[in-house]
Amino acid sequence: MVKRISVFLVIVLVLSTLTVLGTMYFKDINPYHTIKAFKEGQTNIVLDDTPINTYSSPIIVDNKILMPVNIIKKYICSDIELSEKYDRVYINISSPKFNLETEELDNRIKQGINLNFLAEKINGEYYLNIKGLEQILGIKVNYIQDTDILVIDKWKDTERIGVLQDNVRLRPKKTIFSFSLDKLSKGEEVLILEKDGEWLKVRTNKGFIGYISSKKVDIQIRKYNIKTQINQVREDWKEPDKINLVWDYVYKYSPDLSKQETIEGLDIISPTWFSIVSENGYVVNNGDINYVQEAHEKGYKVWALIDNGFDRDLTKQILASEEAQKNIINQILVYSSIYDLDGINIDFENVYYEDKDRLTKFVAKITDALKKQNLIVSIDMTVPSLSKNWSMFYDREKLGQIVDYCMVMTYDEHWASSPKSGSVASIGWVERGIEKTLKYIPNEKLLMGIPFYTRIWEETMVNGKVKVKSKALSMKTVQEMIEEKDLDITWLEDIGQYYTEFNEEGKKYRIWIEDENSIKLKAELANKYNLAGVASWRKGFEKEDVWVALNNVIKNSKELMGQREE
């Protein structure tokens, strides 16, 4: 009897043990509870074969992949430096592994390139949007939304892939008695990270890393052509009958175009992204890949602007240095590729007259390089005048032959520090500026500048003389001021604008108003002189009615010209 009980107990014990082992064998557990680097409620990182343990996780939002800068530096690119003062990261690439559009352009940067990108400070941590920078950093990025895992692979041209011949379980350890992390189905593919006897360390399509038995896995070697080329040569520009361009002033971070309505009739948007800041030709970059993608979705082309900081002494140093000019051009070539730009707008102002020829040669150099990407190149210039360092340094005739388009800035008739109050752009002054410019530049290459801003002039009597100062205002602000103060406005036929004035605290305030009426008159000049189109400064200062006026005049130019001929 005792013997039977003993046997029974042994059987029970064995069955219990098998039940426990079976439960362990088949039980699925949460990978986030097993993989120490993983944390629930945040985006986790897997770099090649390793889950990265970090206190600050990536942020995936609005088509951006914001990666903590410290993680990039530690695991991906050690040649990255963060400047908290300027919210910017600097990457010094001594031997680029990425490629530009052509072999000729690759040869330009093979000795190295220094780049910089804006970082965002979020909750005390600096992040860099790595979307669009994969080739620069030498990585492949895959965000798996279902598991909230960001998989980053460094470039490699071959991988071992396992194709499952049966259903298997992914385990955290190399034993069948380990818990099950996940169920994998027949036909599913896994990335094989290493082989250890009968066990394979793998990464699944969900981003999980663990072990599977090698018995029912078909191992294949796959070769890849690493995509090192950032971009392709652009398709030929299809010029509209009349170009409608607007400059978008970007001080630092670009606006989110996805939250803005598409502007009917707008062809080109020109963000002020690039500025030369040092004598060696270093270019501050405020580019944003999401901005370009959203612009393209809205049907806009993007011609990013590069300026000289309006510093004539710095410009002199740059134009005297072949190396500085080479640095500028090479940086713009790389940024044009990264951001998928359609064109570059050159905005060099306040240049010594003696540097006139050197500026022309530089414009020829950068245009020649950008044409290898098939980008459109344009340049901004003032209305012709006798001011040597503000106007005469432009060799308009030669520049007009080099670039695709010239924008004549037919505004600031009365500039910010003008000693006399007056219109920003009276219709007669604008027309005379066009006529003067057409002596040097063909009409089919000329875009007329249009102001979206208005100046309010403050006049004060000081010792019997009128002292003047001004402030630029948006159209909306002026309209609100008129309504708030219940001001009367008067149309000035010779000026082509409404005018108002008022007195306050012993001072006289005068406003020559830019609105849809004055803009319509100016736009009609582009049709009268059959210009390439218009370029407006700047986006955000206009009222919605202005776009309607521009669209009606510019985009219906053929119909309007036909009516005049009849």
Coordinates of C-alpha atoms in Angstrom, one line a residue:
M1 CA 0.0 0.0 0.0
V2 CA 2.8 2.4 1.0
K3 CA 4.6 1.5 -2.2
R4 CA 1.5 2.3 -4.3
I5 CA 1.1 5.7 -2.6
S6 CA 4.8 6.4 -3.3
V7 CA 4.4 5.6 -6.9
F8 CA 1.3 7.7 -7.1
L9 CA 3.1 10.7 -5.5
V10 CA 6.0 10.4 -7.9
I11 CA 3.5 10.4 -10.8
V12 CA 1.7 13.4 -9.4
L13 CA 5.1 15.2 -8.9
V14 CA 6.2 14.4 -12.4
L15 CA 2.9 15.5 -13.9
S16 CA 3.0 18.7 -11.8
T17 CA 6.5 19.4 -13.0
L18 CA 5.6 18.8 -16.6
T19 CA 2.6 21.1 -16.1
V20 CA 4.7 23.9 -14.7
L21 CA 7.4 23.4 -17.4
G22 CA 4.6 23.3 -20.0
T23 CA 3.1 26.5 -18.7
M24 CA 6.5 28.1 -18.7
Y25 CA 7.1 26.8 -22.2
F26 CA 3.9 28.0 -23.8
K27 CA 3.2 31.1 -21.6
D28 CA 3.6 34.4 -23.4
I29 CA 5.1 37.3 -21.4
N30 CA 5.3 41.0 -22.1
P31 CA 8.7 41.7 -23.8
Y32 CA 8.8 45.1 -22.1
H33 CA 9.0 43.2 -18.7
T34 CA 11.8 41.0 -19.9
I35 CA 14.1 43.2 -22.1
K36 CA 15.7 45.4 -19.5
A37 CA 16.3 48.3 -21.9
F38 CA 12.6 48.5 -22.9
K39 CA 10.2 50.7 -21.1
E40 CA 6.5 50.7 -21.6
G41 CA 4.8 53.9 -22.6
Q42 CA 7.7 55.3 -24.6
T43 CA 9.4 54.7 -28.0
N44 CA 12.2 52.2 -27.5
I45 CA 15.3 51.9 -29.6
V46 CA 16.9 48.9 -31.1
L47 CA 20.3 49.5 -32.7
D48 CA 21.4 46.6 -34.9
D49 CA 21.3 43.7 -32.3
T50 CA 21.0 45.7 -29.1
P51 CA 18.1 47.4 -27.3
I52 CA 19.4 50.8 -26.2
N53 CA 18.8 51.6 -22.5
T54 CA 18.2 55.4 -22.3
Y55 CA 16.4 57.7 -19.9
S56 CA 15.3 59.9 -22.8
S57 CA 13.4 58.2 -25.7
P58 CA 12.8 59.2 -29.3
I59 CA 9.8 61.3 -30.1
I60 CA 7.8 60.3 -33.3
V61 CA 5.5 63.2 -34.2
D62 CA 4.3 64.9 -37.3
N63 CA 6.4 62.8 -39.6
K64 CA 9.5 63.7 -37.6
I65 CA 11.8 61.3 -35.9
L66 CA 13.3 63.3 -33.0
M67 CA 16.3 61.5 -31.6
P68 CA 18.1 62.5 -28.4
V69 CA 21.4 64.1 -29.4
N70 CA 23.3 62.3 -26.7
I71 CA 22.1 58.9 -28.1
I72 CA 23.2 59.9 -31.6
K73 CA 26.7 60.9 -30.4
K74 CA 27.1 57.7 -28.2
Y75 CA 25.8 55.1 -30.6
I76 CA 25.6 56.5 -34.2
C77 CA 28.0 59.4 -34.9
S78 CA 30.7 60.4 -32.5
D79 CA 31.7 63.4 -34.7
I80 CA 28.6 65.3 -33.6
E81 CA 28.8 68.3 -31.3
L82 CA 25.9 70.2 -29.6
S83 CA 25.8 73.9 -29.0
E84 CA 23.2 74.6 -26.3
K85 CA 23.8 78.4 -26.9
Y86 CA 22.6 78.2 -30.5
D87 CA 20.4 75.1 -30.2
R88 CA 22.4 73.5 -33.0
V89 CA 24.4 70.4 -33.7
Y90 CA 27.5 70.3 -35.8
I91 CA 28.7 67.3 -37.8
N92 CA 32.2 67.3 -39.1
I93 CA 32.5 64.6 -41.8
S94 CA 36.1 64.0 -42.9
S95 CA 35.3 61.4 -45.4
P96 CA 31.7 61.4 -46.6
K97 CA 30.1 58.0 -47.3
F98 CA 27.0 59.5 -48.8
N99 CA 26.7 60.6 -52.4
L100 CA 25.2 63.6 -54.1
E101 CA 23.4 63.7 -57.4
T102 CA 26.4 63.1 -59.6
E103 CA 30.0 61.8 -59.4
E104 CA 31.2 65.3 -60.2
L105 CA 29.5 66.7 -57.2
D106 CA 30.8 63.8 -55.0
N107 CA 34.3 64.8 -56.0
R108 CA 33.7 68.3 -54.7
I109 CA 33.0 67.0 -51.1
K110 CA 35.3 64.0 -50.9
Q111 CA 37.8 65.9 -48.8
G112 CA 35.2 66.5 -46.2
I113 CA 32.3 68.7 -45.3
N114 CA 31.1 70.5 -42.1
L115 CA 27.3 70.6 -41.6
N116 CA 25.0 72.0 -39.0
F117 CA 21.4 71.3 -38.1
L118 CA 18.9 72.8 -35.7
A119 CA 18.1 70.9 -32.5
E120 CA 14.9 71.1 -30.5
K121 CA 15.0 71.4 -26.7
I122 CA 12.1 69.3 -25.2
N123 CA 11.8 68.9 -21.4
G124 CA 15.4 69.8 -20.9
E125 CA 16.7 67.4 -23.6
Y126 CA 18.1 68.2 -27.0
Y127 CA 16.7 66.3 -30.0
L128 CA 17.6 66.2 -33.7
N129 CA 15.2 65.2 -36.4
I130 CA 17.0 62.4 -38.2
K131 CA 14.3 62.2 -40.9
G132 CA 16.2 62.9 -44.1
L133 CA 19.6 62.5 -42.5
E134 CA 19.9 58.7 -42.9
Q135 CA 22.6 59.0 -45.6
I136 CA 24.5 61.6 -43.7
L137 CA 24.6 59.4 -40.6
G138 CA 25.1 56.2 -42.5
I139 CA 22.0 54.5 -41.1
K140 CA 18.7 52.8 -42.1
V141 CA 15.7 53.7 -39.9
N142 CA 12.4 51.8 -39.5
Y143 CA 9.7 52.9 -37.0
I144 CA 7.4 50.0 -36.1
Q145 CA 4.2 51.7 -34.9
D146 CA 2.5 48.5 -33.6
T147 CA 5.2 47.9 -31.0
D148 CA 6.5 51.6 -30.8
I149 CA 10.0 50.5 -31.5
L150 CA 12.5 52.5 -33.6
V151 CA 14.9 50.1 -35.3
I152 CA 18.2 51.7 -36.5
D153 CA 20.7 49.7 -38.6
K154 CA 24.1 50.9 -39.5
W155 CA 24.9 50.4 -43.2
K156 CA 25.8 46.8 -44.2
D157 CA 25.6 45.2 -47.6
T158 CA 24.7 41.6 -46.5
E159 CA 22.4 40.1 -43.9
R160 CA 21.4 36.6 -42.9
I161 CA 17.7 36.2 -43.1
G162 CA 15.8 33.2 -41.6
V163 CA 12.6 32.0 -43.2
L164 CA 10.5 30.0 -40.7
Q165 CA 9.5 26.6 -41.9
D166 CA 7.0 26.1 -39.0
N167 CA 5.4 28.0 -36.2
V168 CA 8.0 28.8 -33.5
R169 CA 8.3 30.8 -30.3
L170 CA 10.7 33.6 -29.6
R171 CA 12.4 33.2 -26.2
P172 CA 14.6 35.5 -24.1
K173 CA 17.1 32.7 -23.4
K174 CA 18.6 29.8 -25.3
T175 CA 16.4 27.1 -23.7
I176 CA 13.0 25.6 -24.3
F177 CA 12.2 26.1 -20.6
S178 CA 12.4 29.9 -21.1
F179 CA 9.3 32.0 -21.3
S180 CA 7.8 32.9 -24.7
L181 CA 8.2 36.5 -25.8
D182 CA 6.2 36.1 -29.0
K183 CA 4.6 33.6 -31.4
L184 CA 6.2 33.5 -34.8
S185 CA 4.3 32.0 -37.8
K186 CA 5.4 29.8 -40.6
G187 CA 6.8 31.8 -43.5
E188 CA 7.7 34.7 -41.3
E189 CA 11.2 36.2 -41.8
V190 CA 13.6 37.2 -39.1
L191 CA 17.0 38.9 -39.1
I192 CA 19.7 36.5 -37.8
L193 CA 22.0 38.3 -35.5
E194 CA 24.2 35.3 -34.4
K195 CA 24.2 31.5 -34.4
D196 CA 25.1 29.5 -31.2
G197 CA 24.7 25.8 -31.7
E198 CA 21.1 24.9 -32.2
W199 CA 19.9 28.4 -31.3
L200 CA 19.7 31.5 -33.4
K201 CA 19.6 35.1 -32.0
V202 CA 17.2 37.0 -34.1
R203 CA 15.3 40.2 -34.5
T204 CA 11.7 40.0 -35.6
N205 CA 9.6 42.3 -37.8
K206 CA 8.2 43.7 -34.6
G207 CA 11.6 44.8 -33.4
F208 CA 11.9 42.2 -30.6
I209 CA 15.2 40.4 -30.1
G210 CA 15.4 36.8 -28.7
Y211 CA 16.2 33.2 -29.5
I212 CA 14.6 30.6 -31.7
S213 CA 15.6 27.0 -32.5
S214 CA 17.5 26.7 -35.7
K215 CA 15.9 23.3 -36.6
K216 CA 13.0 24.7 -38.6
V217 CA 14.7 27.8 -40.2
D218 CA 15.8 28.2 -43.8
I219 CA 18.9 30.5 -43.6
Q220 CA 19.5 32.8 -46.6
I221 CA 22.2 35.3 -47.3
R222 CA 20.8 38.5 -48.9
K223 CA 22.9 41.2 -50.5
Y224 CA 21.8 44.8 -50.6
N225 CA 22.7 47.9 -52.6
I226 CA 23.1 50.4 -49.9
K227 CA 21.3 53.6 -50.7
T228 CA 24.1 56.1 -50.2
Q229 CA 22.7 58.7 -52.7
I230 CA 20.7 61.4 -51.0
N231 CA 18.8 62.7 -54.0
Q232 CA 18.4 62.6 -57.8
V233 CA 18.9 65.3 -60.4
R234 CA 15.7 67.3 -60.5
E235 CA 13.3 67.2 -63.3
D236 CA 13.2 70.1 -65.7
W237 CA 11.4 73.2 -64.4
K238 CA 8.0 73.7 -66.0
E239 CA 7.6 77.5 -65.9
P240 CA 4.1 78.8 -65.3
D241 CA 2.8 81.7 -67.5
K242 CA 3.4 84.0 -64.5
I243 CA 5.3 83.1 -61.4
N244 CA 3.8 83.9 -58.0
L245 CA 6.5 83.6 -55.4
V246 CA 6.5 84.6 -51.7
W247 CA 9.4 84.8 -49.3
D248 CA 8.8 83.1 -46.0
Y249 CA 10.9 84.8 -43.3
V250 CA 12.3 82.1 -41.0
Y251 CA 14.3 83.4 -38.0
K252 CA 15.1 79.9 -36.7
Y253 CA 12.4 77.2 -36.7
S254 CA 10.2 76.8 -39.8
P255 CA 6.4 77.0 -39.5
D256 CA 4.3 73.9 -39.9
L257 CA 2.8 74.2 -43.4
S258 CA 0.5 71.3 -42.8
K259 CA -1.5 73.6 -40.5
Q260 CA -1.9 76.3 -43.1
E261 CA -4.4 76.4 -45.9
T262 CA -3.1 75.9 -49.4
I263 CA -2.8 79.3 -51.2
E264 CA -4.4 79.2 -54.6
G265 CA -2.2 80.5 -57.3
L266 CA 1.1 80.4 -55.3
D267 CA 3.9 78.6 -57.2
I268 CA 7.0 79.1 -55.1
I269 CA 7.8 79.6 -51.5
S270 CA 11.2 80.8 -50.5
P271 CA 12.2 80.2 -46.8
T272 CA 15.1 82.3 -45.5
W273 CA 17.1 79.3 -44.3
F274 CA 20.8 79.9 -45.1
S275 CA 23.1 82.6 -44.0
I276 CA 26.9 83.0 -44.3
V277 CA 28.4 83.9 -41.0
S278 CA 32.1 83.5 -41.1
E279 CA 35.1 84.4 -43.3
N280 CA 35.8 80.8 -44.1
G281 CA 32.3 80.5 -45.6
Y282 CA 30.4 78.7 -42.9
V283 CA 26.7 78.6 -43.6
V284 CA 24.1 78.6 -40.8
N285 CA 21.4 76.1 -41.8
N286 CA 17.8 76.4 -40.6
G287 CA 16.4 73.9 -43.2
D288 CA 13.5 71.6 -42.4
I289 CA 12.7 68.5 -44.5
N290 CA 9.1 68.4 -43.3
Y291 CA 8.6 72.0 -44.5
V292 CA 9.6 71.0 -48.0
Q293 CA 7.5 67.9 -48.0
E294 CA 4.4 69.8 -47.0
A295 CA 5.2 72.5 -49.5
H296 CA 5.4 69.9 -52.3
E297 CA 2.2 68.3 -51.2
K298 CA 0.5 71.7 -51.5
G299 CA 2.0 72.1 -55.0
Y300 CA 4.6 74.6 -54.2
K301 CA 8.2 74.6 -55.3
V302 CA 10.8 75.5 -52.7
W303 CA 13.6 78.0 -53.5
A304 CA 15.5 78.4 -50.3
L305 CA 17.3 81.7 -49.7
I306 CA 20.9 82.3 -48.9
D307 CA 22.1 85.7 -47.7
N308 CA 25.4 87.3 -46.8
G309 CA 24.1 88.7 -43.5
F310 CA 24.1 92.1 -45.4
D311 CA 27.7 92.5 -44.0
R312 CA 29.9 94.2 -46.6
D313 CA 33.1 93.5 -44.7
L314 CA 32.4 89.8 -44.3
T315 CA 31.3 89.6 -48.0
K316 CA 34.6 91.2 -49.0
Q317 CA 36.5 88.5 -47.2
I318 CA 34.4 85.7 -48.7
L319 CA 34.7 87.1 -52.3
A320 CA 38.5 87.3 -51.8
S321 CA 38.8 83.7 -50.8
E322 CA 38.4 80.8 -53.3
E323 CA 38.3 78.4 -50.4
A324 CA 35.5 80.2 -48.6
Q325 CA 33.4 80.3 -51.8
K326 CA 34.1 76.6 -52.3
N327 CA 32.9 75.9 -48.7
I328 CA 29.7 77.9 -49.2
I329 CA 28.9 76.1 -52.5
N330 CA 29.6 72.6 -51.2
Q331 CA 27.4 73.2 -48.1
I332 CA 24.5 74.5 -50.2
L333 CA 24.9 71.5 -52.6
V334 CA 24.5 69.1 -49.6
Y335 CA 21.6 70.9 -48.0
S336 CA 19.9 71.1 -51.4
S337 CA 20.1 67.4 -51.6
I338 CA 19.0 66.7 -48.1
Y339 CA 16.0 69.0 -48.2
D340 CA 15.0 68.1 -51.8
L341 CA 15.1 71.8 -52.8
D342 CA 13.9 73.0 -56.2
G343 CA 15.9 76.1 -56.3
I344 CA 18.2 78.6 -54.5
N345 CA 17.5 82.3 -54.2
I346 CA 20.7 84.4 -53.7
D347 CA 20.1 87.5 -51.5
F348 CA 23.4 89.5 -51.3
E349 CA 22.8 93.0 -50.2
N350 CA 25.1 95.8 -48.9
V351 CA 28.2 94.9 -50.9
Y352 CA 31.3 97.1 -51.6
Y353 CA 31.1 98.5 -55.1
E354 CA 34.7 97.4 -55.6
D355 CA 33.6 93.8 -55.2
K356 CA 31.2 94.0 -58.1
D357 CA 33.1 91.7 -60.4
R358 CA 34.0 89.2 -57.7
L359 CA 30.3 88.9 -56.8
T360 CA 29.4 88.2 -60.4
K361 CA 32.0 85.5 -60.6
F362 CA 30.8 83.9 -57.4
V363 CA 27.2 83.9 -58.6
A364 CA 28.5 82.2 -61.8
K365 CA 30.3 79.5 -59.7
I366 CA 27.4 78.7 -57.5
T367 CA 25.0 78.7 -60.4
D368 CA 27.2 76.3 -62.4
A369 CA 27.3 73.9 -59.4
L370 CA 23.6 74.0 -58.6
K371 CA 22.8 73.3 -62.3
K372 CA 24.4 69.9 -61.8
Q373 CA 21.4 69.2 -59.6
N374 CA 19.2 71.0 -62.1
L375 CA 18.1 73.6 -59.6
I376 CA 16.6 76.9 -60.5
V377 CA 18.9 79.8 -59.4
S378 CA 17.6 83.3 -58.8
I379 CA 19.1 86.5 -57.3
D380 CA 17.5 89.5 -55.6
M381 CA 18.6 93.0 -56.4
T382 CA 17.6 96.6 -55.6
V383 CA 16.1 99.1 -58.0
P384 CA 18.9 100.7 -60.0
S385 CA 20.2 103.8 -58.3
L386 CA 23.4 105.8 -57.8
S387 CA 24.2 104.2 -54.5
K388 CA 27.4 102.3 -55.0
N389 CA 27.3 99.9 -52.1
W390 CA 23.5 99.4 -52.2
S391 CA 22.7 99.2 -55.9
M392 CA 25.6 99.7 -58.3
F393 CA 27.5 96.7 -57.1
Y394 CA 25.0 94.5 -59.0
D395 CA 26.3 93.9 -62.6
R396 CA 22.7 93.5 -63.6
E397 CA 23.4 92.7 -67.3
K398 CA 25.9 89.9 -66.6
L399 CA 23.9 88.5 -63.6
G400 CA 20.8 88.4 -65.8
Q401 CA 22.7 86.2 -68.2
I402 CA 24.0 83.8 -65.5
V403 CA 20.9 83.1 -63.4
D404 CA 17.4 81.9 -64.3
Y405 CA 15.5 84.8 -62.6
C406 CA 16.1 88.2 -61.1
M407 CA 13.9 89.6 -58.4
V408 CA 13.9 93.4 -58.4
M409 CA 13.0 94.6 -54.9
T410 CA 10.5 97.3 -55.8
Y411 CA 9.8 98.3 -52.2
D412 CA 11.4 100.4 -49.5
E413 CA 11.0 103.5 -51.5
H414 CA 10.9 105.1 -48.0
W415 CA 13.0 102.7 -46.0
A416 CA 13.0 102.0 -42.2
S417 CA 15.4 104.8 -41.3
S418 CA 14.3 107.2 -44.0
P419 CA 14.5 110.9 -42.9
K420 CA 11.2 111.5 -44.5
S421 CA 7.8 109.8 -44.2
G422 CA 6.3 108.2 -47.3
S423 CA 5.0 105.2 -49.1
V424 CA 6.9 101.9 -49.1
A425 CA 6.1 101.5 -52.8
S426 CA 4.1 104.1 -54.6
I427 CA 2.9 102.9 -58.0
G428 CA 4.9 105.4 -60.0
W429 CA 8.1 104.6 -58.2
V430 CA 7.5 100.9 -58.7
E431 CA 6.9 101.3 -62.4
R432 CA 10.0 103.5 -62.8
G433 CA 12.0 100.8 -61.0
I434 CA 10.8 98.2 -63.5
E435 CA 11.6 100.3 -66.5
K436 CA 15.1 101.0 -65.2
T437 CA 15.8 97.3 -64.5
L438 CA 14.5 96.2 -67.9
K439 CA 17.4 98.1 -69.5
Y440 CA 19.7 95.4 -68.2
I441 CA 17.5 92.3 -67.6
P442 CA 15.1 90.6 -70.1
N443 CA 11.5 90.8 -69.1
E444 CA 11.1 87.0 -69.2
K445 CA 13.7 86.7 -66.4
L446 CA 12.4 89.5 -64.2
L447 CA 10.1 89.2 -61.1
M448 CA 8.7 92.3 -59.6
G449 CA 8.9 92.7 -55.8
I450 CA 5.7 93.4 -54.0
P451 CA 5.5 94.5 -50.3
F452 CA 3.1 92.8 -47.9
Y453 CA 4.1 95.2 -45.2
T454 CA 3.2 98.8 -44.3
R455 CA 5.1 101.3 -42.3
I456 CA 3.6 103.6 -39.7
W457 CA 5.5 106.8 -39.5
E458 CA 5.8 108.8 -36.3
E459 CA 6.6 112.5 -36.7
T460 CA 7.8 114.6 -33.8
M461 CA 8.8 118.3 -33.9
V462 CA 12.2 118.8 -32.4
N463 CA 13.8 122.2 -32.4
G464 CA 11.5 123.3 -35.3
K465 CA 12.4 120.2 -37.4
V466 CA 10.4 117.1 -38.0
K467 CA 12.0 114.0 -36.6
V468 CA 10.8 110.8 -38.2
K469 CA 10.9 107.1 -37.1
S470 CA 9.0 104.1 -38.5
K471 CA 7.8 100.6 -37.7
A472 CA 6.8 97.9 -40.1
L473 CA 3.3 96.5 -39.6
S474 CA 1.3 93.7 -41.2
M475 CA -1.8 94.5 -43.2
K476 CA -4.0 93.0 -40.5
T477 CA -2.4 95.1 -37.8
V478 CA -3.0 98.3 -39.9
Q479 CA -6.6 97.3 -40.5
E480 CA -7.2 96.7 -36.8
M481 CA -5.7 100.0 -36.0
I482 CA -7.9 101.8 -38.4
E483 CA -11.0 100.1 -37.0
E484 CA -10.0 100.7 -33.4
K485 CA -9.3 104.4 -33.9
D486 CA -12.1 104.9 -36.3
L487 CA -9.8 106.5 -38.8
D488 CA -10.8 107.9 -42.2
I489 CA -8.9 106.7 -45.2
T490 CA -8.4 108.5 -48.5
W491 CA -7.4 107.0 -51.8
L492 CA -4.4 108.7 -53.4
E493 CA -4.6 108.2 -57.1
D494 CA -1.0 109.2 -57.8
I495 CA 0.4 106.9 -55.1
G496 CA -1.9 104.0 -55.8
Q497 CA -2.7 103.5 -52.1
Y498 CA -5.1 104.5 -49.3
Y499 CA -3.7 107.0 -46.8
T500 CA -4.6 107.8 -43.2
E501 CA -3.2 109.9 -40.4
F502 CA -3.9 110.7 -36.8
N503 CA -2.4 112.7 -33.9
E504 CA -1.7 111.2 -30.5
E505 CA 0.2 112.6 -27.5
G506 CA 1.6 115.5 -29.5
K507 CA 2.9 113.2 -32.3
K508 CA 1.6 112.8 -35.8
Y509 CA 1.2 109.3 -37.3
R510 CA 1.0 108.7 -41.0
I511 CA 0.3 105.4 -42.9
W512 CA 0.4 104.8 -46.6
I513 CA -1.6 101.6 -46.6
E514 CA -0.7 98.4 -48.5
D515 CA -3.8 96.2 -49.1
E516 CA -5.5 94.2 -51.8
N517 CA -6.2 97.4 -53.8
S518 CA -2.6 98.6 -53.9
I519 CA -1.3 95.1 -54.5
K520 CA -3.7 94.6 -57.5
L521 CA -2.4 97.8 -59.1
K522 CA 1.2 96.7 -58.7
A523 CA 0.6 93.2 -60.0
E524 CA -1.0 94.6 -63.1
L525 CA 2.5 96.1 -63.9
A526 CA 3.8 92.5 -64.3
N527 CA 1.3 92.0 -67.0
K528 CA 1.8 95.4 -68.6
Y529 CA 5.6 94.7 -69.0
N530 CA 5.1 91.0 -69.6
L531 CA 7.4 90.1 -66.7
A532 CA 8.1 86.5 -65.5
G533 CA 6.0 87.2 -62.4
V534 CA 6.0 88.7 -58.9
A535 CA 7.9 88.0 -55.7
S536 CA 6.3 89.2 -52.4
W537 CA 7.9 90.1 -49.1
R538 CA 6.9 88.6 -46.8
K539 CA 4.5 85.7 -46.0
G540 CA 2.4 86.3 -42.8
F541 CA 2.1 90.1 -43.3
E542 CA -0.7 89.8 -45.9
K543 CA -4.4 89.5 -45.6
E544 CA -6.2 86.6 -47.4
D545 CA -7.7 89.1 -49.9
V546 CA -4.3 89.8 -51.2
W547 CA -3.9 86.2 -52.5
V548 CA -7.2 86.5 -54.3
A549 CA -6.2 89.8 -55.9
L550 CA -2.8 88.3 -57.0
N551 CA -4.4 85.2 -58.3
N552 CA -7.0 87.1 -60.3
V553 CA -4.4 89.4 -61.9
I554 CA -1.3 87.1 -62.3
K555 CA -2.9 83.8 -63.1
N556 CA -5.4 85.3 -65.5
S557 CA -2.8 87.5 -67.3
K558 CA -3.3 85.9 -70.7
E559 CA -7.1 86.5 -70.6
L560 CA -6.6 90.1 -69.4
M561 CA -4.0 90.9 -72.0
G562 CA -6.4 89.5 -74.7
Q563 CA -9.2 91.8 -73.5
R564 CA -6.8 94.8 -73.7
E565 CA -5.9 93.9 -77.3
E566 CA -9.6 93.7 -78.3

